[in-house]
CSV table of C-alpha atoms in Angstrom, one decimal:
chain,number,residue,atom,x,y,z
A,1,ASP,CA,-26.4,-79.9,20.0
A,2,ALA,CA,-25.5,-80.9,23.6
A,3,LYS,CA,-27.9,-79.7,26.2
A,4,THR,CA,-25.2,-79.2,28.8
A,5,THR,CA,-22.5,-76.7,29.5
A,6,GLN,CA,-19.2,-77.7,31.1
A,7,PRO,CA,-15.9,-75.9,31.8
A,8,PRO,CA,-13.4,-76.9,29.1
A,9,SER,CA,-10.7,-77.8,31.6
A,10,MET,CA,-9.9,-78.2,35.3
A,11,ASP,CA,-7.0,-79.2,37.5
A,12,CYS,CA,-7.1,-81.1,40.7
A,13,ALA,CA,-4.4,-82.2,43.1
A,14,GLU,CA,-3.8,-85.9,43.6
A,15,GLY,CA,-5.7,-87.2,46.7
A,16,ARG,CA,-8.1,-84.2,46.8
A,17,ALA,CA,-11.7,-84.3,45.7
A,18,ALA,CA,-12.4,-83.3,42.1
A,19,ASN,CA,-15.7,-81.5,41.7
A,20,LEU,CA,-16.8,-81.3,38.1
A,21,PRO,CA,-19.8,-78.9,37.4
A,22,CYS,CA,-22.4,-79.3,34.7
A,23,ASN,CA,-25.1,-76.8,33.7
A,24,HIS,CA,-28.3,-78.2,32.2
A,25,SER,CA,-30.8,-75.4,32.7
A,26,THR,CA,-33.2,-76.6,30.0
A,27,ILE,CA,-33.5,-80.2,31.4
A,28,SER,CA,-36.9,-81.8,31.1
A,29,GLY,CA,-38.6,-83.7,33.9
A,30,ASN,CA,-38.0,-87.1,32.3
A,31,GLU,CA,-34.3,-86.5,31.4
A,32,TYR,CA,-31.6,-88.3,33.3
A,33,VAL,CA,-28.2,-86.8,33.9
A,34,TYR,CA,-25.4,-89.1,32.8
A,35,TRP,CA,-21.6,-88.9,33.3
A,36,TYR,CA,-19.0,-90.6,31.2
A,37,ARG,CA,-15.3,-90.2,31.0
A,38,GLN,CA,-12.8,-90.9,28.3
A,39,ILE,CA,-9.2,-91.6,29.0
A,40,HIS,CA,-6.9,-90.9,26.1
A,41,SER,CA,-7.3,-93.2,23.1
A,42,GLN,CA,-9.9,-95.3,24.9
A,43,GLY,CA,-13.7,-95.6,24.5
A,44,PRO,CA,-15.9,-93.6,26.9
A,45,GLN,CA,-16.5,-95.2,30.3
A,46,TYR,CA,-19.8,-95.0,32.1
A,47,ILE,CA,-19.5,-93.4,35.6
A,48,ILE,CA,-22.9,-92.7,37.0
A,49,HIS,CA,-26.4,-91.4,36.3
A,50,GLY,CA,-29.4,-90.0,38.1
A,51,LEU,CA,-32.8,-88.4,37.8
A,52,LYS,CA,-33.5,-86.3,40.9
A,53,ASN,CA,-31.8,-87.8,43.8
A,54,ASN,CA,-28.1,-87.8,44.6
A,55,GLU,CA,-26.4,-91.0,43.6
A,56,THR,CA,-23.2,-92.7,44.7
A,57,ASN,CA,-21.3,-95.7,43.5
A,58,GLU,CA,-17.8,-97.1,43.8
A,59,MET,CA,-16.5,-94.5,41.3
A,60,ALA,CA,-18.1,-91.2,42.1
A,61,SER,CA,-21.0,-89.3,43.6
A,62,LEU,CA,-23.5,-87.3,41.6
A,63,ILE,CA,-25.1,-84.3,43.2
A,64,ILE,CA,-28.2,-82.8,41.4
A,65,THR,CA,-29.6,-79.5,42.5
A,66,GLU,CA,-33.2,-79.4,43.7
A,67,ASP,CA,-34.3,-77.5,40.5
A,68,ARG,CA,-32.3,-80.0,38.4
A,69,LYS,CA,-30.7,-77.2,36.4
A,70,SER,CA,-27.2,-78.2,37.4
A,71,SER,CA,-25.2,-81.1,38.8
A,72,THR,CA,-21.7,-81.9,40.1
A,73,LEU,CA,-19.7,-85.0,39.7
A,74,ILE,CA,-17.5,-85.7,42.7
A,75,LEU,CA,-14.4,-87.9,42.6
A,76,PRO,CA,-13.7,-88.1,46.3
A,77,HIS,CA,-9.9,-88.9,46.1
A,78,ALA,CA,-8.6,-88.2,42.7
A,79,THR,CA,-5.7,-90.2,41.4
A,80,LEU,CA,-3.5,-89.7,38.4
A,81,ARG,CA,-5.5,-92.3,36.6
A,82,ASP,CA,-8.6,-90.1,36.8
A,83,THR,CA,-7.0,-87.7,34.3
A,84,ALA,CA,-9.5,-87.8,31.4
A,85,VAL,CA,-12.2,-85.9,29.6
A,86,TYR,CA,-15.5,-86.0,31.5
A,87,TYR,CA,-18.8,-85.7,29.7
A,88,CYS,CA,-22.1,-84.7,31.2
A,89,ILE,CA,-25.1,-85.7,29.2
A,90,VAL,CA,-28.9,-85.3,29.7
A,91,ARG,CA,-31.0,-87.8,28.0
A,92,ALA,CA,-34.6,-89.2,28.2
A,93,TYR,CA,-35.8,-92.6,27.1
A,94,GLY,CA,-35.9,-92.7,23.3
A,95,GLN,CA,-33.4,-89.9,22.9
A,96,ASN,CA,-29.8,-90.4,21.7
A,97,PHE,CA,-26.8,-89.7,23.8
A,98,VAL,CA,-25.4,-86.3,22.7
A,99,PHE,CA,-21.8,-85.7,23.8
A,100,GLY,CA,-20.5,-82.2,24.0
A,101,PRO,CA,-16.7,-81.4,24.2
A,102,GLY,CA,-16.7,-82.2,28.0
A,103,THR,CA,-14.3,-81.1,30.7
A,104,ARG,CA,-10.6,-82.1,30.5
A,105,LEU,CA,-9.6,-83.0,34.1
A,106,SER,CA,-5.9,-83.0,34.8
A,107,VAL,CA,-4.9,-84.6,38.2
A,108,LEU,CA,-1.6,-83.2,39.2
A,109,PRO,CA,0.9,-84.9,41.5
B,1,ASP,CA,-12.9,-104.0,29.8
B,2,THR,CA,-16.6,-103.3,29.3
B,3,GLY,CA,-17.4,-106.5,27.4
B,4,VAL,CA,-17.8,-104.7,24.1
B,5,SER,CA,-15.1,-105.6,21.6
B,6,GLN,CA,-14.2,-104.0,18.3
B,7,ASP,CA,-12.0,-105.2,15.5
B,8,PRO,CA,-9.6,-104.0,14.2
B,9,ARG,CA,-8.3,-101.6,16.7
B,10,HIS,CA,-6.4,-99.6,14.1
B,11,LYS,CA,-6.8,-99.4,10.3
B,12,ILE,CA,-4.7,-97.5,7.8
B,13,THR,CA,-6.1,-97.4,4.2
B,14,LYS,CA,-5.6,-95.5,1.0
B,15,ARG,CA,-8.2,-93.1,-0.2
B,16,GLY,CA,-10.8,-94.9,-2.3
B,17,GLN,CA,-10.5,-98.2,-0.6
B,18,ASN,CA,-13.4,-99.9,1.3
B,19,VAL,CA,-13.1,-100.8,5.0
B,20,THR,CA,-15.2,-102.8,7.3
B,21,PHE,CA,-15.3,-102.7,11.1
B,22,ARG,CA,-16.8,-105.2,13.5
B,23,CYS,CA,-18.4,-104.7,16.9
B,24,ASP,CA,-19.3,-107.5,19.3
B,25,PRO,CA,-21.7,-106.2,22.0
B,26,ILE,CA,-22.4,-107.5,25.5
B,27,SER,CA,-24.3,-110.6,24.8
B,28,GLU,CA,-27.6,-109.8,26.5
B,29,HIS,CA,-27.8,-106.3,25.1
B,30,ASN,CA,-30.4,-105.7,22.5
B,31,ARG,CA,-29.3,-102.2,21.3
B,32,LEU,CA,-26.1,-101.4,19.5
B,33,TYR,CA,-24.8,-98.0,18.6
B,34,TRP,CA,-22.1,-96.6,16.3
B,35,TYR,CA,-20.4,-93.3,16.9
B,36,ARG,CA,-17.6,-91.3,15.2
B,37,GLN,CA,-15.1,-89.2,17.1
B,38,THR,CA,-12.6,-86.8,15.7
B,39,LEU,CA,-9.8,-85.2,17.6
B,40,GLY,CA,-10.8,-82.9,20.4
B,41,GLN,CA,-14.5,-83.6,19.9
B,42,GLY,CA,-17.0,-85.8,21.8
B,43,PRO,CA,-18.4,-88.9,20.1
B,44,GLU,CA,-21.1,-88.2,17.4
B,45,PHE,CA,-24.0,-90.5,16.9
B,46,LEU,CA,-24.1,-92.3,13.5
B,47,THR,CA,-26.7,-95.1,13.8
B,48,TYR,CA,-28.3,-97.6,16.1
B,49,PHE,CA,-29.9,-101.0,16.0
B,50,GLN,CA,-32.5,-102.7,18.3
B,51,ASN,CA,-32.0,-106.4,17.7
B,52,GLU,CA,-31.5,-106.6,14.0
B,53,ALA,CA,-33.5,-103.6,13.0
B,54,GLN,CA,-31.7,-100.3,12.2
B,55,LEU,CA,-33.9,-97.8,13.8
B,56,GLU,CA,-32.2,-94.5,13.3
B,57,LYS,CA,-29.4,-93.0,11.1
B,58,SER,CA,-27.7,-89.7,11.5
B,59,ARG,CA,-27.3,-87.2,8.7
B,60,LEU,CA,-23.6,-87.8,9.2
B,61,LEU,CA,-24.1,-91.3,7.7
B,62,SER,CA,-23.5,-90.6,4.0
B,63,ASP,CA,-24.4,-93.1,1.3
B,64,ARG,CA,-20.9,-94.5,1.5
B,65,PHE,CA,-21.6,-95.8,5.0
B,66,SER,CA,-23.6,-98.9,5.7
B,67,ALA,CA,-24.2,-100.8,8.9
B,68,GLU,CA,-25.7,-104.2,9.5
B,69,ARG,CA,-26.6,-106.3,12.5
B,70,PRO,CA,-27.8,-109.5,10.7
B,71,LYS,CA,-28.6,-111.8,13.6
B,72,GLY,CA,-29.1,-109.2,16.3
B,73,SER,CA,-25.7,-109.9,17.8
B,74,PHE,CA,-22.5,-108.5,16.2
B,75,SER,CA,-22.6,-105.5,13.9
B,76,THR,CA,-20.4,-104.3,11.0
B,77,LEU,CA,-19.9,-100.8,9.7
B,78,GLU,CA,-18.6,-100.5,6.2
B,79,ILE,CA,-17.2,-97.4,4.5
B,80,GLN,CA,-17.0,-97.5,0.8
B,81,ARG,CA,-14.6,-95.3,-1.3
B,82,THR,CA,-13.0,-93.9,1.8
B,83,GLU,CA,-12.0,-90.2,1.9
B,84,GLN,CA,-9.4,-88.4,4.1
B,85,GLY,CA,-12.3,-86.8,6.0
B,86,ASP,CA,-13.3,-90.3,7.2
B,87,SER,CA,-10.2,-90.5,9.4
B,88,ALA,CA,-11.6,-90.7,12.9
B,89,MET,CA,-12.2,-93.1,15.8
B,90,TYR,CA,-15.2,-95.3,15.3
B,91,LEU,CA,-16.9,-96.3,18.5
B,92,CYS,CA,-19.4,-99.0,19.2
B,93,ALA,CA,-21.6,-99.1,22.3
B,94,SER,CA,-24.3,-101.6,23.5
B,95,SER,CA,-27.1,-101.3,26.0
B,96,LEU,CA,-30.4,-102.8,27.2
B,97,ALA,CA,-33.4,-100.6,26.1
B,98,GLY,CA,-35.1,-98.9,28.9
B,99,ASP,CA,-35.6,-95.6,30.7
B,100,ARG,CA,-32.4,-96.0,32.7
B,101,GLU,CA,-30.5,-97.2,29.6
B,102,THR,CA,-26.8,-97.1,30.0
B,103,GLN,CA,-24.5,-97.5,27.0
B,104,TYR,CA,-21.2,-99.4,27.4
B,105,PHE,CA,-18.5,-98.5,24.9
B,106,GLY,CA,-15.9,-100.6,23.1
B,107,PRO,CA,-12.3,-99.5,22.7
B,108,GLY,CA,-12.9,-98.1,19.3
B,109,THR,CA,-11.4,-98.5,15.8
B,110,ARG,CA,-9.0,-95.8,14.8
B,111,LEU,CA,-9.1,-95.2,11.0
B,112,LEU,CA,-6.5,-93.3,9.1
B,113,VAL,CA,-7.2,-92.6,5.4
B,114,LEU,CA,-4.1,-91.6,3.5
């Protein structure tokens, strides 16, 4: 079973920031938080991952709470092409990636 | 394009037939994974290889399924005596082993068993 809880769906207006929450209250100290997304009929696409510190790359920012029990993926300026299912996964070295149902993000014009 | 390719992209077959899918990973990646995804669900782990060794198999991988990675490069996934319940997207991913391991996925092979 997935170790994360995400809302099943969210809407975001085009050009606004999309903030996708993830709860991982049972995360262990050596588990990383990963985010992937899957656009319809394509393979999952890696977005970002982190352990304790906030991370930013060209796609998104990852904000992890100090107690590491939750995190937020931020897409700073959502576009229609960001419409996808977003998966939050916690995983330590040697463990498999376990995907839950994710959050279906709809970016609206 | 992640650099992971899969062939074919689509396959329609009749129940009882055998099918084989191929995955070509990113060349320097030593790990290769197979997943299955059904409609509305996230990908489910099937098996993975480190180089040519198959290190883990899920209980989802019945006796009709076999995977190989003979030279530690490309991999094949064969399904024998296909059943309608095998209809799904089959995804391949590759990675470099390590604590910050990141898997990169191919586009998938969509199988429809009639």
